[in-house]
Amino acid sequence: MALAGTLLPIALAIIMFGLGLSLTISDFRRVVVYPKATVVALGCQILVLPAICFGLVVLFDLPSALAVGMMLLAASPGGTTANLYSHLFGGDVALNVTLTAINSVLAVVTLPLVTNLSLSYFEVGSGTLGLQFDKSLQVMAIVLVPVAVGMAVRARARSFAERMNTPVKIASAVILALVIAGALLQELDNLSGYIQSVGLITLVFSVISLIVGYWAPRLAGVERGQAVASCMEIGIHNATLSIAVALSLLNSSQMAVPAATYGVLMFFTAAAAGFLLRSRTTEPMPSDR
């Protein structure tokens, strides 16, 4: 666990640096252009999904450590993979970039808050995440600092940032795969039991996240392309961040299991949702632009 706890934050920092290479200040300003879509999506991400996840955790009666791991996953912002899926299935990618940027900033506050409440409710250990100043700084260090550095690089050397985009993604994917494999091997004896415990709940949570992500904006009158973007942003959580916090800050490989399981399943559920949405022929609702 010590090796995983050290390398995973590095992998996450590389991923967030790669995100920063694709962002500009104007991405944050787009919230004015997409007010309704942004507010609805963020409301679902920050309030609705943690509440749904808590209900699922209670319903499935998960062991305490796995329950906290699920809540940690629900509190994590959307993953950068959402941008790719949104592009493939007709979503508003500019809105995805905006939501990812804002979510990454908000997660510095919301993720420790939800994690603390979960640790307290499920009575797991005595440590907390957000109420300890040093751990808050660690969350900021692995989330915001690399993004800011990436944005600074793009602002000063755009061509270099664009050239580095693919190599950074490849490097982060390789490191991440090695670290997750190591974490899973460490829990190999308990792995089948974990899959039995969290396989179904992570699948259900993934499907519900995608449904809420699409239909909440649609019912609010958001046009279809933005709803698809919201679907992918809300339906594809940053499992890497959840695993990093579980392993490096909470020192628990058990809490990382839900995110690791979800991280595999989400690619299939998100793809299925994308194909279903692309096949829909309903007329778009009025845009709020």
mmCIF file of N, CA and C in Angstrom, residues 18 27 33 38 42 44-45 82 84 101 115 127 131 161 185-186 191 217-218 223 237 244 252 287:
data_model
loop_
_atom_site.group_PDB
_atom_site.id
_atom_site.type_symbol
_atom_site.label_atom_id
_atom_site.label_comp_id
_atom_site.label_asym_id
_atom_site.label_seq_id
_atom_site.Cartn_x
_atom_site.Cartn_y
_atom_site.Cartn_z
ATOM 1 N N GLY A 18 -2.493 17.138 -17.338
ATOM 2 C CA GLY A 18 -2.989 16.983 -18.708
ATOM 3 C C GLY A 18 -4.302 17.716 -18.920
ATOM 4 N N ASP A 27 -12.760 28.943 -20.319
ATOM 5 C CA ASP A 27 -13.563 27.770 -20.000
ATOM 6 C C ASP A 27 -14.370 27.993 -18.726
ATOM 7 N N VAL A 33 -22.468 31.629 -20.222
ATOM 8 C CA VAL A 33 -23.094 31.258 -21.490
ATOM 9 C C VAL A 33 -24.093 30.118 -21.296
ATOM 10 N N THR A 38 -25.353 24.516 -16.562
ATOM 11 C CA THR A 38 -24.288 24.413 -15.562
ATOM 12 C C THR A 38 -24.852 24.226 -14.162
ATOM 13 N N LEU A 42 -24.316 20.839 -11.951
ATOM 14 C CA LEU A 42 -23.576 20.931 -10.696
ATOM 15 C C LEU A 42 -24.449 20.541 -9.509
ATOM 16 N N CYS A 44 -26.878 18.356 -9.558
ATOM 17 C CA CYS A 44 -26.948 16.881 -9.575
ATOM 18 C C CYS A 44 -25.665 16.269 -9.038
ATOM 19 N N GLN A 45 -24.526 16.832 -9.464
ATOM 20 C CA GLN A 45 -23.226 16.291 -9.083
ATOM 21 C C GLN A 45 -22.963 16.435 -7.589
ATOM 22 N N ALA A 82 -15.111 11.944 -19.753
ATOM 23 C CA ALA A 82 -16.429 12.442 -20.143
ATOM 24 C C ALA A 82 -16.357 13.303 -21.405
ATOM 25 N N LEU A 84 -14.357 12.946 -23.964
ATOM 26 C CA LEU A 84 -14.255 12.074 -25.132
ATOM 27 C C LEU A 84 -15.601 11.435 -25.457
ATOM 28 N N ALA A 101 -13.863 21.715 -15.293
ATOM 29 C CA ALA A 101 -13.037 22.739 -14.662
ATOM 30 C C ALA A 101 -13.641 23.188 -13.331
ATOM 31 N N THR A 115 -16.742 13.025 2.528
ATOM 32 C CA THR A 115 -15.936 11.952 3.098
ATOM 33 C C THR A 115 -15.960 11.996 4.624
ATOM 34 N N GLY A 127 -9.862 9.020 12.003
ATOM 35 C CA GLY A 127 -9.306 10.085 11.181
ATOM 36 C C GLY A 127 -10.349 10.714 10.287
ATOM 37 N N LEU A 131 -11.288 17.961 7.737
ATOM 38 C CA LEU A 131 -11.132 18.733 8.950
ATOM 39 C C LEU A 131 -9.682 18.849 9.380
ATOM 40 N N ALA A 161 1.861 22.665 -25.415
ATOM 41 C CA ALA A 161 0.795 22.026 -24.641
ATOM 42 C C ALA A 161 0.024 21.032 -25.493
ATOM 43 N N LEU A 185 -3.840 -6.557 -6.323
ATOM 44 C CA LEU A 185 -3.070 -7.736 -5.935
ATOM 45 C C LEU A 185 -2.910 -7.821 -4.424
ATOM 46 N N GLN A 186 -2.798 -6.659 -3.812
ATOM 47 C CA GLN A 186 -2.663 -6.623 -2.360
ATOM 48 C C GLN A 186 -3.914 -7.158 -1.666
ATOM 49 N N LEU A 191 -10.607 -10.202 -3.005
ATOM 50 C CA LEU A 191 -11.111 -9.543 -4.208
ATOM 51 C C LEU A 191 -12.468 -10.082 -4.651
ATOM 52 N N PRO A 217 -31.375 17.669 -16.687
ATOM 53 C CA PRO A 217 -31.307 18.848 -17.564
ATOM 54 C C PRO A 217 -32.444 18.900 -18.574
ATOM 55 N N ARG A 218 -32.823 17.759 -19.135
ATOM 56 C CA ARG A 218 -33.908 17.752 -20.125
ATOM 57 C C ARG A 218 -35.220 18.228 -19.515
ATOM 58 N N GLU A 223 -31.284 21.978 -23.794
ATOM 59 C CA GLU A 223 -31.322 21.316 -25.102
ATOM 60 C C GLU A 223 -30.516 20.028 -25.089
ATOM 61 N N HIS A 237 -17.587 9.412 -13.248
ATOM 62 C CA HIS A 237 -16.901 10.008 -12.107
ATOM 63 C C HIS A 237 -15.391 9.805 -12.204
ATOM 64 N N ALA A 244 -7.073 7.541 -5.228
ATOM 65 C CA ALA A 244 -5.926 8.258 -4.672
ATOM 66 C C ALA A 244 -6.195 8.703 -3.242
ATOM 67 N N SER A 252 -6.491 3.221 3.115
ATOM 68 C CA SER A 252 -7.406 2.083 3.110
ATOM 69 C C SER A 252 -7.566 1.533 1.699
ATOM 70 N N SER A 287 -33.535 25.659 -26.137
ATOM 71 C CA SER A 287 -32.232 25.885 -25.530
ATOM 72 C C SER A 287 -32.298 27.054 -24.556
#
